[in-house]
Tab-separated table of C-alpha atoms and ligand atoms in Angstrom:
chain	number	residue	atom	x	y	z
J	1038	MET	CA	13.318	5.397	19.829
J	1039	ARG	CA	9.650	6.096	19.152
J	1040	GLN	CA	8.134	7.497	15.997
J	1041	LEU	CA	5.017	9.619	16.105
J	1042	ALA	CA	1.957	7.386	16.271
J	1043	GLY	CA	-0.360	7.626	13.277
J	1044	THR	CA	-4.117	7.270	13.317
J	1045	ASN	CA	-6.461	5.319	11.086
J	1046	LEU	CA	-9.366	7.736	11.428
J	1047	PRO	CA	-10.683	9.249	8.197
J	1048	LYS	CA	-9.950	12.905	7.217
J	1049	VAL	CA	-6.383	12.731	8.428
J	1050	GLY	CA	-4.791	11.564	5.188
J	1051	SER	CA	-2.243	14.344	4.874
J	1052	TYR	CA	-1.279	14.006	8.527
J	1053	ASN	CA	-0.702	10.279	8.104
J	1054	GLN	CA	1.198	10.858	4.885
J	1055	ASN	CA	3.542	13.186	6.755
J	1056	VAL	CA	3.876	10.693	9.631
J	1057	VAL	CA	5.048	8.101	7.092
J	1058	LEU	CA	7.371	10.541	5.307
J	1059	ASP	CA	8.796	11.634	8.677
J	1060	ALA	CA	9.484	8.002	9.588
J	1061	ILE	CA	11.177	7.245	6.240
J	1062	ARG	CA	13.314	10.371	6.602
J	1063	SER	CA	14.386	9.730	10.178
J	1064	LEU	CA	15.088	6.023	9.587
J	1065	GLY	CA	17.156	6.789	6.470
J	1066	ALA	CA	16.187	3.517	4.797
J	1067	THR	CA	13.192	1.433	5.704
J	1068	SER	CA	10.516	-0.966	4.401
J	1069	ARG	CA	6.714	-0.970	4.306
J	1070	VAL	CA	6.616	-3.633	7.040
J	1071	GLU	CA	8.872	-1.613	9.331
J	1072	LEU	CA	6.826	1.531	8.662
J	1073	ALA	CA	3.653	-0.243	9.766
J	1074	GLU	CA	5.388	-1.395	12.947
J	1075	ARG	CA	6.806	2.054	13.689
J	1076	THR	CA	3.736	4.161	12.991
J	1077	GLY	CA	0.950	1.829	14.122
J	1078	LEU	CA	-0.802	2.309	10.763
J	1079	THR	CA	-2.272	-0.741	9.005
J	1080	ALA	CA	-0.286	-2.443	6.232
J	1081	GLN	CA	-2.977	-1.395	3.765
J	1082	THR	CA	-2.800	2.287	4.798
J	1083	ILE	CA	1.006	2.201	4.522
J	1084	SER	CA	0.760	0.640	1.079
J	1085	VAL	CA	-1.628	3.363	-0.171
J	1086	ILE	CA	0.446	6.211	1.316
J	1087	VAL	CA	3.753	4.857	-0.022
J	1088	ARG	CA	2.235	4.506	-3.496
J	1089	ARG	CA	1.186	8.179	-3.342
J	1090	LEU	CA	4.648	9.277	-2.102
J	1091	LEU	CA	6.283	7.301	-4.955
J	1092	THR	CA	3.931	8.867	-7.527
J	1093	ASP	CA	4.678	12.353	-6.163
J	1094	GLY	CA	8.416	11.618	-6.382
J	1095	LEU	CA	9.026	12.320	-2.682
J	1096	VAL	CA	10.244	8.796	-1.994
J	1097	ARG	CA	12.176	6.297	-4.083
J	1098	GLU	CA	12.476	2.516	-4.004
J	1099	ASP	CA	16.099	1.608	-3.587
J	1100	GLY	CA	16.727	-2.118	-4.117
J	1101	ALA	CA	15.744	-4.830	-1.705
J	1102	ARG	CA	17.229	-6.104	1.525
J	1103	PRO	CA	16.647	-9.481	3.184
J	1104	SER	CA	13.750	-9.539	5.636
J	1105	ALA	CA	14.697	-9.906	9.275
J	1106	GLY	CA	12.171	-12.662	9.918
J	1107	PRO	CA	12.829	-15.381	12.513
J	1108	SER	CA	14.238	-17.731	9.865
J	1109	GLY	CA	16.080	-14.916	8.100
J	1110	GLY	CA	14.898	-16.310	4.781
J	1111	GLY	CA	11.687	-14.305	4.293
J	1112	LYS	CA	10.706	-12.441	1.156
J	1113	PRO	CA	13.149	-9.566	0.523
J	1114	ARG	CA	11.719	-6.158	1.467
J	1115	THR	CA	11.975	-3.205	-0.861
J	1116	THR	CA	13.971	-0.348	0.695
J	1117	LEU	CA	12.343	3.079	0.754
J	1118	ARG	CA	14.260	6.346	0.986
J	1119	VAL	CA	13.415	10.021	0.740
J	1120	GLU	CA	14.307	11.417	-2.719
J	1121	PRO	CA	16.683	14.336	-1.951
J	1122	THR	CA	16.042	16.104	-5.283
J	1123	ALA	CA	12.256	16.111	-4.846
J	1124	GLY	CA	12.296	19.545	-3.262
J	1125	TYR	CA	14.629	22.375	-2.294
J	1126	ALA	CA	14.450	25.347	0.008
J	1127	VAL	CA	16.642	28.390	0.531
J	1128	GLY	CA	17.508	29.010	4.157
J	1129	ILE	CA	18.671	32.466	5.212
J	1130	GLN	CA	20.363	33.126	8.487
J	1131	PHE	CA	20.109	36.783	9.382
J	1132	ASP	CA	22.397	37.861	12.185
J	1133	PRO	CA	23.443	41.432	13.063
J	1134	GLY	CA	26.867	40.571	11.584
J	1135	LEU	CA	26.032	38.226	8.727
J	1136	ILE	CA	23.592	37.161	6.040
J	1137	ALA	CA	24.112	33.535	4.966
J	1138	ALA	CA	21.882	31.919	2.321
J	1139	MET	CA	21.956	28.194	1.565
J	1140	LEU	CA	20.071	26.104	-0.935
J	1141	VAL	CA	19.303	22.822	0.806
J	1142	ASP	CA	17.792	19.623	-0.627
J	1143	LEU	CA	15.052	17.549	0.967
J	1144	ALA	CA	17.635	15.344	2.725
J	1145	GLY	CA	19.249	18.390	4.389
J	1146	SER	CA	22.401	18.625	2.220
J	1147	VAL	CA	23.680	22.066	1.238
J	1148	VAL	CA	23.769	22.411	-2.576
J	1149	ALA	CA	24.864	26.060	-2.908
J	1150	GLU	CA	25.651	28.863	-0.486
J	1151	VAL	CA	26.551	32.525	-0.250
J	1152	ARG	CA	27.637	34.675	2.712
J	1153	ARG	CA	27.760	38.424	3.164
J	1154	GLU	CA	29.123	40.235	6.177
J	1155	ILE	CA	26.920	43.126	7.238
J	1156	HIS	CA	27.153	45.863	9.816
J	1157	GLU	CA	24.829	46.256	12.798
J	1158	SER	CA	23.701	49.567	11.333
J	1159	VAL	CA	22.098	47.797	8.333
J	1160	ARG	CA	18.641	49.181	7.440
J	1161	PRO	CA	15.704	46.830	6.769
J	1162	GLU	CA	15.380	47.721	3.052
J	1163	GLU	CA	19.129	47.218	2.584
J	1164	ALA	CA	18.987	43.822	4.335
J	1165	VAL	CA	16.030	42.724	2.177
J	1166	ALA	CA	17.880	43.706	-1.001
J	1167	LEU	CA	20.949	41.683	0.084
J	1168	MET	CA	18.805	38.667	0.969
J	1169	GLY	CA	16.944	38.806	-2.356
J	1170	LYS	CA	20.233	38.927	-4.230
J	1171	ALA	CA	21.571	35.963	-2.241
J	1172	VAL	CA	18.438	33.886	-2.955
J	1173	ARG	CA	18.708	34.518	-6.704
J	1174	LYS	CA	22.413	33.670	-6.650
J	1175	VAL	CA	22.125	30.251	-4.947
J	1176	VAL	CA	19.135	29.234	-7.107
J	1177	ARG	CA	21.019	30.222	-10.266
J	1178	GLU	CA	24.167	28.383	-9.170
J	1179	ALA	CA	22.361	25.166	-8.304
J	1180	ARG	CA	20.365	25.149	-11.584
J	1181	ILE	CA	17.317	23.475	-10.083
J	1182	PRO	CA	13.918	23.470	-11.817
J	1183	ALA	CA	11.867	26.426	-10.502
J	1184	LYS	CA	8.940	24.198	-9.542
J	1185	ARG	CA	11.171	22.222	-7.158
J	1186	LEU	CA	11.865	25.295	-5.018
J	1187	LEU	CA	9.375	24.992	-2.151
J	1188	GLY	CA	10.097	28.329	-0.507
J	1189	VAL	CA	12.466	30.514	1.479
J	1190	GLY	CA	13.011	30.095	5.212
J	1191	LEU	CA	14.303	33.010	7.244
J	1192	ALA	CA	15.957	32.613	10.651
J	1193	CYS	CA	16.163	35.904	12.583
J	1194	PRO	CA	17.237	36.968	16.029
J	1195	GLY	CA	14.175	37.015	18.280
J	1196	PRO	CA	11.755	38.079	19.397
J	1197	ILE	CA	9.545	37.787	16.328
J	1198	ASP	CA	5.844	37.531	15.580
J	1199	GLN	CA	5.788	34.418	13.451
J	1200	GLU	CA	2.170	34.714	12.339
J	1201	LEU	CA	2.550	38.279	11.096
J	1202	GLY	CA	6.128	37.721	9.893
J	1203	LEU	CA	7.405	40.620	11.998
J	1204	VAL	CA	10.864	41.126	13.465
J	1205	LEU	CA	9.791	42.902	16.644
J	1206	TYR	CA	12.689	44.652	18.371
J	1207	PRO	CA	15.985	42.773	17.892
J	1208	PRO	CA	18.337	43.957	20.664
J	1209	ARG	CA	21.361	44.567	18.444
J	1210	LEU	CA	19.767	46.160	15.395
J	1211	ALA	CA	19.221	49.840	16.025
J	1212	GLY	CA	16.047	51.289	14.541
J	1213	TRP	CA	14.459	47.914	13.744
J	1214	GLU	CA	11.001	47.806	15.218
J	1215	GLN	CA	8.105	45.676	13.987
J	1216	VAL	CA	9.694	45.172	10.572
J	1217	PRO	CA	7.518	42.959	8.286
J	1218	LEU	CA	10.632	41.168	7.047
J	1219	ALA	CA	8.852	38.051	5.713
J	1220	SER	CA	6.469	39.956	3.449
J	1221	LEU	CA	9.189	42.393	2.298
J	1222	LEU	CA	11.387	39.463	1.255
J	1223	ALA	CA	8.449	37.619	-0.363
J	1224	GLU	CA	7.649	40.755	-2.417
J	1225	SER	CA	11.279	41.144	-3.425
J	1226	THR	CA	11.747	37.494	-4.494
J	1227	GLY	CA	8.245	36.404	-5.507
J	1228	ILE	CA	8.705	33.308	-3.332
J	1229	GLN	CA	6.780	32.314	-0.199
J	1230	VAL	CA	8.780	33.081	2.973
J	1231	THR	CA	8.543	31.297	6.339
J	1232	ILE	CA	10.117	33.113	9.269
J	1233	ASP	CA	11.186	31.932	12.722
J	1234	ASN	CA	13.676	32.900	15.383
J	1235	ASP	CA	17.164	31.534	14.747
J	1236	ALA	CA	17.235	29.136	17.700
J	1237	THR	CA	13.894	27.484	16.867
J	1238	ALA	CA	14.933	27.242	13.224
J	1239	ALA	CA	18.182	25.552	14.252
J	1240	ALA	CA	16.255	23.083	16.458
J	1241	ILE	CA	13.900	22.221	13.570
J	1242	GLY	CA	16.951	21.752	11.318
J	1243	GLU	CA	18.496	19.399	13.857
J	1244	ARG	CA	15.304	17.382	13.956
J	1245	TRP	CA	15.029	17.387	10.158
J	1246	SER	CA	18.547	16.290	9.231
J	1247	GLY	CA	20.917	16.555	12.198
J	1248	VAL	CA	21.673	14.800	15.480
J	1249	ALA	CA	18.041	14.913	16.671
J	1250	ARG	CA	16.527	13.045	13.692
J	1251	ASN	CA	15.348	10.244	15.938
J	1252	VAL	CA	14.827	12.229	19.112
J	1253	GLY	CA	11.334	13.243	20.186
J	1254	ASN	CA	12.355	15.397	23.175
J	1255	PHE	CA	15.314	17.737	23.142
J	1256	GLY	CA	16.460	21.215	24.048
J	1257	TYR	CA	18.655	23.305	21.764
J	1258	ILE	CA	20.998	26.021	23.015
J	1259	TYR	CA	21.828	28.369	20.143
J	1260	MET	CA	24.942	30.492	20.559
J	1261	GLY	CA	25.040	33.426	18.176
J	1262	THR	CA	25.530	37.111	18.896
J	1263	GLY	CA	23.067	36.403	21.715
J	1264	ILE	CA	21.953	33.057	23.158
J	1265	GLY	CA	18.618	31.523	22.149
J	1266	GLY	CA	16.821	28.267	22.760
J	1267	GLY	CA	14.604	25.792	20.920
J	1268	LEU	CA	12.493	22.914	22.199
J	1269	PHE	CA	11.024	19.732	20.735
J	1270	LEU	CA	8.660	17.973	23.103
J	1271	THR	CA	6.806	14.745	22.235
J	1272	ASN	CA	7.892	15.096	18.596
J	1273	GLN	CA	6.496	18.617	18.160
J	1274	VAL	CA	8.280	21.943	18.187
J	1275	TYR	CA	7.182	23.679	21.390
J	1276	ARG	CA	6.641	27.436	21.192
J	1277	GLY	CA	4.431	28.054	24.207
J	1278	PRO	CA	0.910	29.533	24.280
J	1279	PHE	CA	2.212	33.030	23.453
J	1280	ARG	CA	5.074	31.753	21.249
J	1281	ASN	CA	7.813	32.917	23.595
J	1282	ALA	CA	8.926	29.619	25.110
J	1283	ALA	CA	12.502	28.345	25.248
J	1284	GLU	CA	14.201	31.661	26.097
J	1285	ILE	CA	17.032	29.617	27.557
J	1286	GLY	CA	19.417	32.571	27.192
J	1287	HIS	CA	17.455	34.517	29.801
J	1288	ILE	CA	17.560	31.955	32.579
J	1289	THR	CA	19.490	33.385	35.548
J	1290	VAL	CA	22.836	31.626	35.974
J	1291	ALA	CA	24.715	34.314	37.926
J	1292	PRO	CA	22.488	35.609	40.739
J	1293	GLY	CA	23.118	39.328	41.241
J	1294	GLY	CA	25.139	39.299	38.011
J	1295	PRO	CA	25.203	41.961	35.305
J	1296	GLN	CA	22.028	43.675	34.157
J	1297	CYS	CA	20.615	42.126	30.944
J	1298	TYR	CA	18.764	44.204	28.343
J	1299	CYS	CA	15.714	41.988	28.969
J	1300	GLY	CA	15.276	43.467	32.478
J	1301	ASN	CA	16.592	40.459	34.390
J	1302	ARG	CA	20.050	40.157	35.967
J	1303	GLY	CA	22.728	37.506	35.476
J	1304	CYS	CA	21.062	35.879	32.440
J	1305	LEU	CA	23.015	33.174	30.580
J	1306	GLU	CA	23.229	35.553	27.620
J	1307	ALA	CA	24.484	38.435	29.781
J	1308	VAL	CA	27.447	36.394	31.041
J	1309	ALA	CA	28.121	33.912	28.220
J	1310	CYS	CA	27.512	35.632	24.852
J	1311	PRO	CA	30.655	36.495	22.842
J	1312	ALA	CA	30.616	40.161	23.906
J	1313	ALA	CA	30.352	39.170	27.592
J	1314	MET	CA	33.224	36.689	27.223
J	1315	VAL	CA	35.405	39.333	25.615
J	1316	ALA	CA	34.553	41.833	28.368
J	1317	ASP	CA	35.397	39.185	30.966
J	1318	ALA	CA	38.775	38.515	29.311
J	1319	HIS	CA	39.573	42.229	29.023
J	1320	LYS	CA	38.852	42.688	32.712
J	1321	LEU	CA	41.251	39.890	33.635
J	1322	LEU	CA	43.888	41.094	31.161
J	1323	ALA	CA	43.713	44.642	32.533
J	1324	ASP	CA	45.096	43.199	35.784
J	1325	GLY	CA	48.109	41.869	33.899
J	1326	GLY	CA	49.057	38.442	32.590
J	1327	ALA	CA	51.600	36.611	30.466
J	1328	GLY	CA	51.538	34.892	27.091
J	1329	ALA	CA	50.452	35.679	23.549
J	1330	LEU	CA	46.974	36.872	24.543
J	1331	ALA	CA	48.339	39.321	27.128
J	1332	GLU	CA	50.884	40.607	24.592
J	1333	ALA	CA	48.134	41.151	22.035
J	1334	TYR	CA	46.049	42.986	24.635
J	1335	ALA	CA	49.023	45.226	25.524
J	1336	ARG	CA	49.438	46.095	21.811
J	1337	ASP	CA	45.734	46.787	21.217
J	1338	PRO	CA	42.835	45.489	23.363
J	1339	ALA	CA	40.690	45.204	20.206
J	1340	LEU	CA	42.938	42.319	19.071
J	1341	VAL	CA	41.472	40.207	21.884
J	1342	ASP	CA	38.105	39.440	20.296
J	1343	HIS	CA	35.961	36.311	20.625
J	1344	ASP	CA	37.859	34.385	17.931
J	1345	ALA	CA	41.251	35.202	19.476
J	1346	LEU	CA	39.978	34.303	22.938
J	1347	CYS	CA	38.651	30.879	21.835
J	1348	ALA	CA	41.821	30.126	19.855
J	1349	ALA	CA	43.938	30.992	22.911
J	1350	ALA	CA	41.842	28.700	25.124
J	1351	ILE	CA	42.453	25.837	22.688
J	1352	ARG	CA	46.201	26.588	22.726
J	1353	GLY	CA	46.139	26.219	26.508
J	1354	ASP	CA	46.302	29.893	27.543
J	1355	ALA	CA	45.310	29.796	31.221
J	1356	LEU	CA	43.447	33.106	31.306
J	1357	ALA	CA	41.445	32.337	28.153
J	1358	ARG	CA	40.681	28.908	29.515
J	1359	THR	CA	39.363	30.455	32.742
J	1360	VAL	CA	36.869	32.540	30.718
J	1361	VAL	CA	35.792	29.586	28.539
J	1362	ASP	CA	35.476	27.255	31.539
J	1363	ARG	CA	33.246	29.780	33.291
J	1364	VAL	CA	30.899	29.792	30.273
J	1365	ALA	CA	31.053	25.974	30.143
J	1366	GLY	CA	29.916	25.940	33.773
J	1367	TYR	CA	26.967	28.239	33.016
J	1368	LEU	CA	25.944	26.049	30.070
J	1369	ALA	CA	26.127	23.000	32.337
J	1370	ASP	CA	23.872	24.691	34.938
J	1371	VAL	CA	21.308	25.658	32.324
J	1372	SER	CA	21.330	22.199	30.741
J	1373	VAL	CA	20.614	20.559	34.103
J	1374	SER	CA	17.708	22.991	34.632
J	1375	VAL	CA	16.269	22.194	31.194
J	1376	ALA	CA	16.593	18.448	31.875
J	1377	ASN	CA	14.945	18.776	35.297
J	1378	MET	CA	12.150	20.977	34.011
J	1379	LEU	CA	11.285	19.224	30.748
J	1380	ASP	CA	12.578	15.655	31.054
J	1381	VAL	CA	14.299	15.812	27.658
J	1382	GLU	CA	16.533	13.080	26.231
J	1383	LEU	CA	19.099	15.328	24.597
J	1384	ILE	CA	20.649	18.798	24.763
J	1385	VAL	CA	22.088	20.103	21.489
J	1386	LEU	CA	24.682	22.882	21.449
J	1387	GLY	CA	24.962	24.818	18.189
J	1388	GLY	CA	25.247	28.190	16.497
J	1389	PRO	CA	27.997	30.336	15.007
J	1390	ALA	CA	29.503	31.456	18.341
J	1391	LEU	CA	30.277	27.935	19.530
J	1392	GLY	CA	33.605	28.257	17.748
J	1393	PRO	CA	36.480	25.877	18.306
J	1394	VAL	CA	35.669	25.556	22.029
J	1395	GLY	CA	32.440	23.586	21.431
J	1396	GLU	CA	34.029	20.409	22.721
J	1397	ILE	CA	35.001	22.071	26.014
J	1398	TYR	CA	31.363	23.128	26.452
J	1399	ARG	CA	30.080	19.695	25.451
J	1400	ASP	CA	32.331	17.891	27.954
J	1401	ALA	CA	31.222	20.161	30.814
J	1402	VAL	CA	27.545	19.700	29.945
J	1403	ALA	CA	27.993	15.907	29.618
J	1404	GLU	CA	29.575	15.681	33.053
J	1405	ALA	CA	26.778	17.725	34.600
J	1406	LEU	CA	24.011	15.742	32.877
J	1407	ALA	CA	25.550	12.462	34.046
J	1408	SER	CA	25.634	13.481	37.695
J	1409	ARG	CA	23.098	16.213	38.461
J	1410	PRO	CA	19.549	15.820	37.026
J	1411	ILE	CA	17.223	14.310	39.610
J	1412	ALA	CA	15.878	11.632	37.207
J	1413	ARG	CA	19.354	10.486	36.033
J	1414	ARG	CA	18.772	6.974	37.376
J	1415	VAL	CA	15.577	6.695	35.307
J	1416	HIS	CA	17.193	7.787	32.046
J	1417	GLN	CA	20.382	9.428	30.873
J	1418	VAL	CA	20.303	12.800	29.152
J	1419	SER	CA	22.945	13.126	26.466
J	1420	VAL	CA	24.525	16.175	24.819
J	1421	SER	CA	25.651	16.650	21.207
J	1422	LEU	CA	27.279	19.409	19.213
J	1423	SER	CA	25.284	20.329	16.132
J	1424	PRO	CA	27.013	18.860	13.065
J	1425	ALA	CA	25.805	21.923	11.124
J	1426	GLY	CA	28.393	24.038	12.998
J	1427	CYS	CA	28.169	27.723	12.053
J	1428	ASP	CA	25.529	26.885	9.439
J	1429	ALA	CA	22.934	25.654	11.952
J	1430	GLY	CA	20.800	28.782	11.497
J	1431	ALA	CA	20.760	28.705	7.689
J	1432	ILE	CA	20.181	24.946	7.362
J	1433	GLY	CA	17.540	25.261	10.063
J	1434	ALA	CA	15.899	28.091	8.128
J	1435	ALA	CA	15.643	25.893	5.024
J	1436	SER	CA	14.149	23.109	7.088
J	1437	LEU	CA	11.405	25.549	8.238
J	1438	VAL	CA	10.062	25.247	4.708
J	1439	PHE	CA	10.221	21.440	4.715
J	1440	HIS	CA	8.754	21.372	8.207
J	1441	ARG	CA	5.825	23.552	7.112
J	1442	SER	CA	5.268	21.397	4.005
J	1443	TYR	CA	5.891	17.897	5.317
J	1444	ALA	CA	6.109	17.573	9.112
J	1445	PRO	CA	3.254	15.743	10.865
J	1446	LEU	CA	1.984	18.699	12.880
J	1447	LEU	CA	-0.648	17.988	15.484
J	1448	THR	CA	-1.946	21.505	14.878
J	1449	THR	CA	-3.147	20.408	11.420
J	1450	LEU	CA	-5.173	17.655	13.082
J	1451	LEU	CA	-6.582	19.949	15.733
J	1452	SER	CA	-7.396	22.895	13.461
J	1453	PRO	CA	-11.069	23.066	12.424
I	158	ZN	ZN1	18.125	38.479	29.884
């Protein structure tokens, strides 16, 4: 594992401070000596930065542990950890079917949460009112000091214009076009709002407190109502020059396959999103079949929804398993392409539509990554399910705020 390298040049104090904080966070518990080794900063610089982080309450000293010197009997080193209560953020996941708001502490733990089901016909002003109410509710429940709330993060279905805080034209929300959702929510709550697409937010959350804490290069496949993607390359979130990178859901996996709303055919999303899986199952069931799923379909086709389909696959229903295995195969194909294209170390699968069949997907992707990328003899690419489960979007949204406040962003070094 490699941490971001720091620099001892002047005028980069805040960058270096965030490099050190990032290292303490990802290591969990560490010492000043280890920080110097990991970041390449001098012992003196580390000492100054750690003193400042302790004064600001972002880091705490947590007892001492024996030094790992050659004799094993060196001076004990003081352990440093991030102080979880130093700051909080509210993360909101906004999906055409759901608004979930979570108050998350600096270590990534959920302190309070609220969920509201919504309908695809929801209007922007109605959605903003629901989000504002949810923010006030989780803050009230958690009883945190107002000054510790660093902001609200909002994860939305793409595409978005992050700089202007606009939701551009989400495919499943009729009548939403260029909605300034970030500023509407900021006006309604009086709190600063950071917006991103749900998949990138989930990837940042994974890097902040999930399975990618110590991973500098990974791809994230986010399965919600649609399928999105997020990328971390050389320790930085990668958005592309026009901020539209990582549209993993619109890679062709079924040549000549169904038309996608994006204009392409046979996209991963067009054949593997929940609605496509349900349509696939209905088509097979219309030709007949046996078992509980077929009986349910005969009673009322609407009973065979995504949840029922995934549950049936887990129970061993052959037809449901055929549909799930097909999606697993598509995910495997896409993962190999991402590994070949970007040389990542890890693929993360997450999002609310992963459901109980996540392990089937993970096993298929693992098998493909072990045997198909061209550089597999140079390094192995692994796959993990997001431990955040259905909450990946909301926890990721909260981490947008932490990321903005504390991540060592090269852009801050490069900006004039
Ligand atoms: Zn598409």
